Amino acid sequence: MLVSVEGRANMSLPKFIVGMMFALAIVIGWSYFNGASPGTIVLRAVICAVIIQAGYFLLVFAMIGRATPTSAGKAREADRGAILNKAAEGEKLSARRGLH
């Protein structure tokens, strides 16, 4: 499992896709140089892809399961803080929006 500096699991979709492509290329290359038929190569690649996808799903499921729930009040305060930070950077806060 990948672990970031903070100690939490960290697996983004681009990392997953690149890793999956490398794993499939290794399985296909191994099958080809082993003398497997094209049907066997495709079958091995599909099985490998399904196993990798299931592993990614389980990793994301475990990450969601371990995440601590955030109360609505904390989420609202975090949103307000983000809005105030944008306003501090020079963004106007108004209810009126122009089309220009």
mmCIF file with all atom_site columns, C-alpha atoms in Angstrom:
data_model
loop_
_atom_site.group_PDB
_atom_site.id
_atom_site.type_symbol
_atom_site.label_atom_id
_atom_site.label_alt_id
_atom_site.label_comp_id
_atom_site.label_asym_id
_atom_site.label_entity_id
_atom_site.label_seq_id
_atom_site.pdbx_PDB_ins_code
_atom_site.Cartn_x
_atom_site.Cartn_y
_atom_site.Cartn_z
_atom_site.occupancy
_atom_site.B_iso_or_equiv
_atom_site.pdbx_formal_charge
_atom_site.auth_seq_id
_atom_site.auth_comp_id
_atom_site.auth_asym_id
_atom_site.auth_atom_id
_atom_site.pdbx_PDB_model_num
ATOM 1   C CA . MET A 1 1   ? 0.000   0.000   0.000   1.00 0.00 ? 1   MET A CA 1
ATOM 2   C CA . LEU A 1 2   ? 1.247   3.487   -0.784  1.00 0.00 ? 2   LEU A CA 1
ATOM 3   C CA . VAL A 1 3   ? 1.782   5.741   2.209   1.00 0.00 ? 3   VAL A CA 1
ATOM 4   C CA . SER A 1 4   ? 2.368   9.468   2.110   1.00 0.00 ? 4   SER A CA 1
ATOM 5   C CA . VAL A 1 5   ? 4.532   11.479  4.495   1.00 0.00 ? 5   VAL A CA 1
ATOM 6   C CA . GLU A 1 6   ? 1.544   12.137  6.753   1.00 0.00 ? 6   GLU A CA 1
ATOM 7   C CA . GLY A 1 7   ? 0.968   8.402   7.103   1.00 0.00 ? 7   GLY A CA 1
ATOM 8   C CA . ARG A 1 8   ? -2.300  8.282   5.201   1.00 0.00 ? 8   ARG A CA 1
ATOM 9   C CA . ALA A 1 9   ? -2.943  6.135   2.134   1.00 0.00 ? 9   ALA A CA 1
ATOM 10  C CA . ASN A 1 10  ? -2.360  8.103   -1.053  1.00 0.00 ? 10  ASN A CA 1
ATOM 11  C CA . MET A 1 11  ? -3.397  6.657   -4.395  1.00 0.00 ? 11  MET A CA 1
ATOM 12  C CA . SER A 1 12  ? -4.533  8.945   -7.182  1.00 0.00 ? 12  SER A CA 1
ATOM 13  C CA . LEU A 1 13  ? -6.168  7.839   -10.418 1.00 0.00 ? 13  LEU A CA 1
ATOM 14  C CA . PRO A 1 14  ? -3.231  8.832   -12.665 1.00 0.00 ? 14  PRO A CA 1
ATOM 15  C CA . LYS A 1 15  ? -0.809  6.821   -10.504 1.00 0.00 ? 15  LYS A CA 1
ATOM 16  C CA . PHE A 1 16  ? -3.184  3.877   -10.679 1.00 0.00 ? 16  PHE A CA 1
ATOM 17  C CA . ILE A 1 17  ? -3.522  4.056   -14.470 1.00 0.00 ? 17  ILE A CA 1
ATOM 18  C CA . VAL A 1 18  ? 0.246   4.283   -15.035 1.00 0.00 ? 18  VAL A CA 1
ATOM 19  C CA . GLY A 1 19  ? 0.864   1.396   -12.644 1.00 0.00 ? 19  GLY A CA 1
ATOM 20  C CA . MET A 1 20  ? -1.844  -0.685  -14.275 1.00 0.00 ? 20  MET A CA 1
ATOM 21  C CA . MET A 1 21  ? -0.384  -0.082  -17.744 1.00 0.00 ? 21  MET A CA 1
ATOM 22  C CA . PHE A 1 22  ? 3.079   -1.151  -16.566 1.00 0.00 ? 22  PHE A CA 1
ATOM 23  C CA . ALA A 1 23  ? 1.674   -4.273  -14.906 1.00 0.00 ? 23  ALA A CA 1
ATOM 24  C CA . LEU A 1 24  ? -0.323  -5.200  -18.006 1.00 0.00 ? 24  LEU A CA 1
ATOM 25  C CA . ALA A 1 25  ? 2.715   -4.598  -20.233 1.00 0.00 ? 25  ALA A CA 1
ATOM 26  C CA . ILE A 1 26  ? 4.777   -6.922  -18.031 1.00 0.00 ? 26  ILE A CA 1
ATOM 27  C CA . VAL A 1 27  ? 2.092   -9.629  -18.118 1.00 0.00 ? 27  VAL A CA 1
ATOM 28  C CA . ILE A 1 28  ? 1.699   -9.314  -21.898 1.00 0.00 ? 28  ILE A CA 1
ATOM 29  C CA . GLY A 1 29  ? 5.472   -9.332  -22.459 1.00 0.00 ? 29  GLY A CA 1
ATOM 30  C CA . TRP A 1 30  ? 5.952   -12.298 -20.163 1.00 0.00 ? 30  TRP A CA 1
ATOM 31  C CA . SER A 1 31  ? 3.163   -14.192 -21.901 1.00 0.00 ? 31  SER A CA 1
ATOM 32  C CA . TYR A 1 32  ? 4.522   -13.387 -25.370 1.00 0.00 ? 32  TYR A CA 1
ATOM 33  C CA . PHE A 1 33  ? 8.099   -14.426 -24.562 1.00 0.00 ? 33  PHE A CA 1
ATOM 34  C CA . ASN A 1 34  ? 6.776   -17.532 -22.827 1.00 0.00 ? 34  ASN A CA 1
ATOM 35  C CA . GLY A 1 35  ? 5.254   -18.586 -26.153 1.00 0.00 ? 35  GLY A CA 1
ATOM 36  C CA . ALA A 1 36  ? 1.599   -18.271 -25.172 1.00 0.00 ? 36  ALA A CA 1
ATOM 37  C CA . SER A 1 37  ? -1.082  -18.094 -27.835 1.00 0.00 ? 37  SER A CA 1
ATOM 38  C CA . PRO A 1 38  ? -2.751  -14.740 -28.551 1.00 0.00 ? 38  PRO A CA 1
ATOM 39  C CA . GLY A 1 39  ? -5.927  -15.933 -26.825 1.00 0.00 ? 39  GLY A CA 1
ATOM 40  C CA . THR A 1 40  ? -3.990  -16.848 -23.696 1.00 0.00 ? 40  THR A CA 1
ATOM 41  C CA . ILE A 1 41  ? -2.202  -13.496 -23.741 1.00 0.00 ? 41  ILE A CA 1
ATOM 42  C CA . VAL A 1 42  ? -5.524  -11.631 -23.913 1.00 0.00 ? 42  VAL A CA 1
ATOM 43  C CA . LEU A 1 43  ? -7.025  -13.829 -21.184 1.00 0.00 ? 43  LEU A CA 1
ATOM 44  C CA . ARG A 1 44  ? -4.053  -13.234 -18.876 1.00 0.00 ? 44  ARG A CA 1
ATOM 45  C CA . ALA A 1 45  ? -4.201  -9.474  -19.533 1.00 0.00 ? 45  ALA A CA 1
ATOM 46  C CA . VAL A 1 46  ? -7.939  -9.347  -18.777 1.00 0.00 ? 46  VAL A CA 1
ATOM 47  C CA . ILE A 1 47  ? -7.526  -11.368 -15.571 1.00 0.00 ? 47  ILE A CA 1
ATOM 48  C CA . CYS A 1 48  ? -4.632  -9.110  -14.499 1.00 0.00 ? 48  CYS A CA 1
ATOM 49  C CA . ALA A 1 49  ? -6.680  -5.968  -15.216 1.00 0.00 ? 49  ALA A CA 1
ATOM 50  C CA . VAL A 1 50  ? -9.656  -7.292  -13.220 1.00 0.00 ? 50  VAL A CA 1
ATOM 51  C CA . ILE A 1 51  ? -7.463  -8.165  -10.239 1.00 0.00 ? 51  ILE A CA 1
ATOM 52  C CA . ILE A 1 52  ? -5.772  -4.741  -10.305 1.00 0.00 ? 52  ILE A CA 1
ATOM 53  C CA . GLN A 1 53  ? -9.128  -2.950  -10.605 1.00 0.00 ? 53  GLN A CA 1
ATOM 54  C CA . ALA A 1 54  ? -10.567 -4.937  -7.693  1.00 0.00 ? 54  ALA A CA 1
ATOM 55  C CA . GLY A 1 55  ? -7.510  -4.076  -5.602  1.00 0.00 ? 55  GLY A CA 1
ATOM 56  C CA . TYR A 1 56  ? -7.885  -0.380  -6.408  1.00 0.00 ? 56  TYR A CA 1
ATOM 57  C CA . PHE A 1 57  ? -11.569 -0.509  -5.486  1.00 0.00 ? 57  PHE A CA 1
ATOM 58  C CA . LEU A 1 58  ? -10.772 -2.178  -2.164  1.00 0.00 ? 58  LEU A CA 1
ATOM 59  C CA . LEU A 1 59  ? -8.037  0.390   -1.437  1.00 0.00 ? 59  LEU A CA 1
ATOM 60  C CA . VAL A 1 60  ? -10.403 3.316   -2.079  1.00 0.00 ? 60  VAL A CA 1
ATOM 61  C CA . PHE A 1 61  ? -13.146 1.589   -0.068  1.00 0.00 ? 61  PHE A CA 1
ATOM 62  C CA . ALA A 1 62  ? -10.751 1.134   2.865   1.00 0.00 ? 62  ALA A CA 1
ATOM 63  C CA . MET A 1 63  ? -9.625  4.771   2.639   1.00 0.00 ? 63  MET A CA 1
ATOM 64  C CA . ILE A 1 64  ? -13.246 5.929   2.763   1.00 0.00 ? 64  ILE A CA 1
ATOM 65  C CA . GLY A 1 65  ? -13.999 3.576   5.631   1.00 0.00 ? 65  GLY A CA 1
ATOM 66  C CA . ARG A 1 66  ? -11.045 4.868   7.676   1.00 0.00 ? 66  ARG A CA 1
ATOM 67  C CA . ALA A 1 67  ? -11.803 8.546   7.060   1.00 0.00 ? 67  ALA A CA 1
ATOM 68  C CA . THR A 1 68  ? -13.291 10.334  10.025  1.00 0.00 ? 68  THR A CA 1
ATOM 69  C CA . PRO A 1 69  ? -16.683 11.852  9.314   1.00 0.00 ? 69  PRO A CA 1
ATOM 70  C CA . THR A 1 70  ? -16.803 15.628  9.198   1.00 0.00 ? 70  THR A CA 1
ATOM 71  C CA . SER A 1 71  ? -19.751 17.335  10.815  1.00 0.00 ? 71  SER A CA 1
ATOM 72  C CA . ALA A 1 72  ? -21.797 19.755  8.735   1.00 0.00 ? 72  ALA A CA 1
ATOM 73  C CA . GLY A 1 73  ? -20.728 22.633  10.991  1.00 0.00 ? 73  GLY A CA 1
ATOM 74  C CA . LYS A 1 74  ? -17.020 21.945  10.451  1.00 0.00 ? 74  LYS A CA 1
ATOM 75  C CA . ALA A 1 75  ? -17.504 21.656  6.698   1.00 0.00 ? 75  ALA A CA 1
ATOM 76  C CA . ARG A 1 76  ? -19.457 24.925  6.654   1.00 0.00 ? 76  ARG A CA 1
ATOM 77  C CA . GLU A 1 77  ? -16.734 26.700  8.645   1.00 0.00 ? 77  GLU A CA 1
ATOM 78  C CA . ALA A 1 78  ? -14.064 25.357  6.283   1.00 0.00 ? 78  ALA A CA 1
ATOM 79  C CA . ASP A 1 79  ? -16.035 26.673  3.301   1.00 0.00 ? 79  ASP A CA 1
ATOM 80  C CA . ARG A 1 80  ? -16.395 30.073  4.941   1.00 0.00 ? 80  ARG A CA 1
ATOM 81  C CA . GLY A 1 81  ? -12.664 30.167  5.611   1.00 0.00 ? 81  GLY A CA 1
ATOM 82  C CA . ALA A 1 82  ? -11.941 29.397  1.958   1.00 0.00 ? 82  ALA A CA 1
ATOM 83  C CA . ILE A 1 83  ? -14.306 32.170  0.837   1.00 0.00 ? 83  ILE A CA 1
ATOM 84  C CA . LEU A 1 84  ? -12.705 34.668  3.202   1.00 0.00 ? 84  LEU A CA 1
ATOM 85  C CA . ASN A 1 85  ? -9.235  33.714  1.972   1.00 0.00 ? 85  ASN A CA 1
ATOM 86  C CA . LYS A 1 86  ? -10.329 34.361  -1.616  1.00 0.00 ? 86  LYS A CA 1
ATOM 87  C CA . ALA A 1 87  ? -11.781 37.714  -0.576  1.00 0.00 ? 87  ALA A CA 1
ATOM 88  C CA . ALA A 1 88  ? -8.506  38.617  1.073   1.00 0.00 ? 88  ALA A CA 1
ATOM 89  C CA . GLU A 1 89  ? -6.730  37.938  -2.220  1.00 0.00 ? 89  GLU A CA 1
ATOM 90  C CA . GLY A 1 90  ? -8.775  40.651  -3.938  1.00 0.00 ? 90  GLY A CA 1
ATOM 91  C CA . GLU A 1 91  ? -11.880 38.837  -5.120  1.00 0.00 ? 91  GLU A CA 1
ATOM 92  C CA . LYS A 1 92  ? -15.095 40.834  -4.758  1.00 0.00 ? 92  LYS A CA 1
ATOM 93  C CA . LEU A 1 93  ? -17.927 39.398  -2.716  1.00 0.00 ? 93  LEU A CA 1
ATOM 94  C CA . SER A 1 94  ? -21.295 40.477  -4.031  1.00 0.00 ? 94  SER A CA 1
ATOM 95  C CA . ALA A 1 95  ? -24.623 38.936  -4.846  1.00 0.00 ? 95  ALA A CA 1
ATOM 96  C CA . ARG A 1 96  ? -24.810 40.840  -8.111  1.00 0.00 ? 96  ARG A CA 1
ATOM 97  C CA . ARG A 1 97  ? -23.091 39.322  -11.099 1.00 0.00 ? 97  ARG A CA 1
ATOM 98  C CA . GLY A 1 98  ? -22.602 41.067  -14.407 1.00 0.00 ? 98  GLY A CA 1
ATOM 99  C CA . LEU A 1 99  ? -22.525 39.472  -17.819 1.00 0.00 ? 99  LEU A CA 1
ATOM 100 C CA . HIS A 1 100 ? -19.419 41.344  -18.933 1.00 0.00 ? 100 HIS A CA 1
#
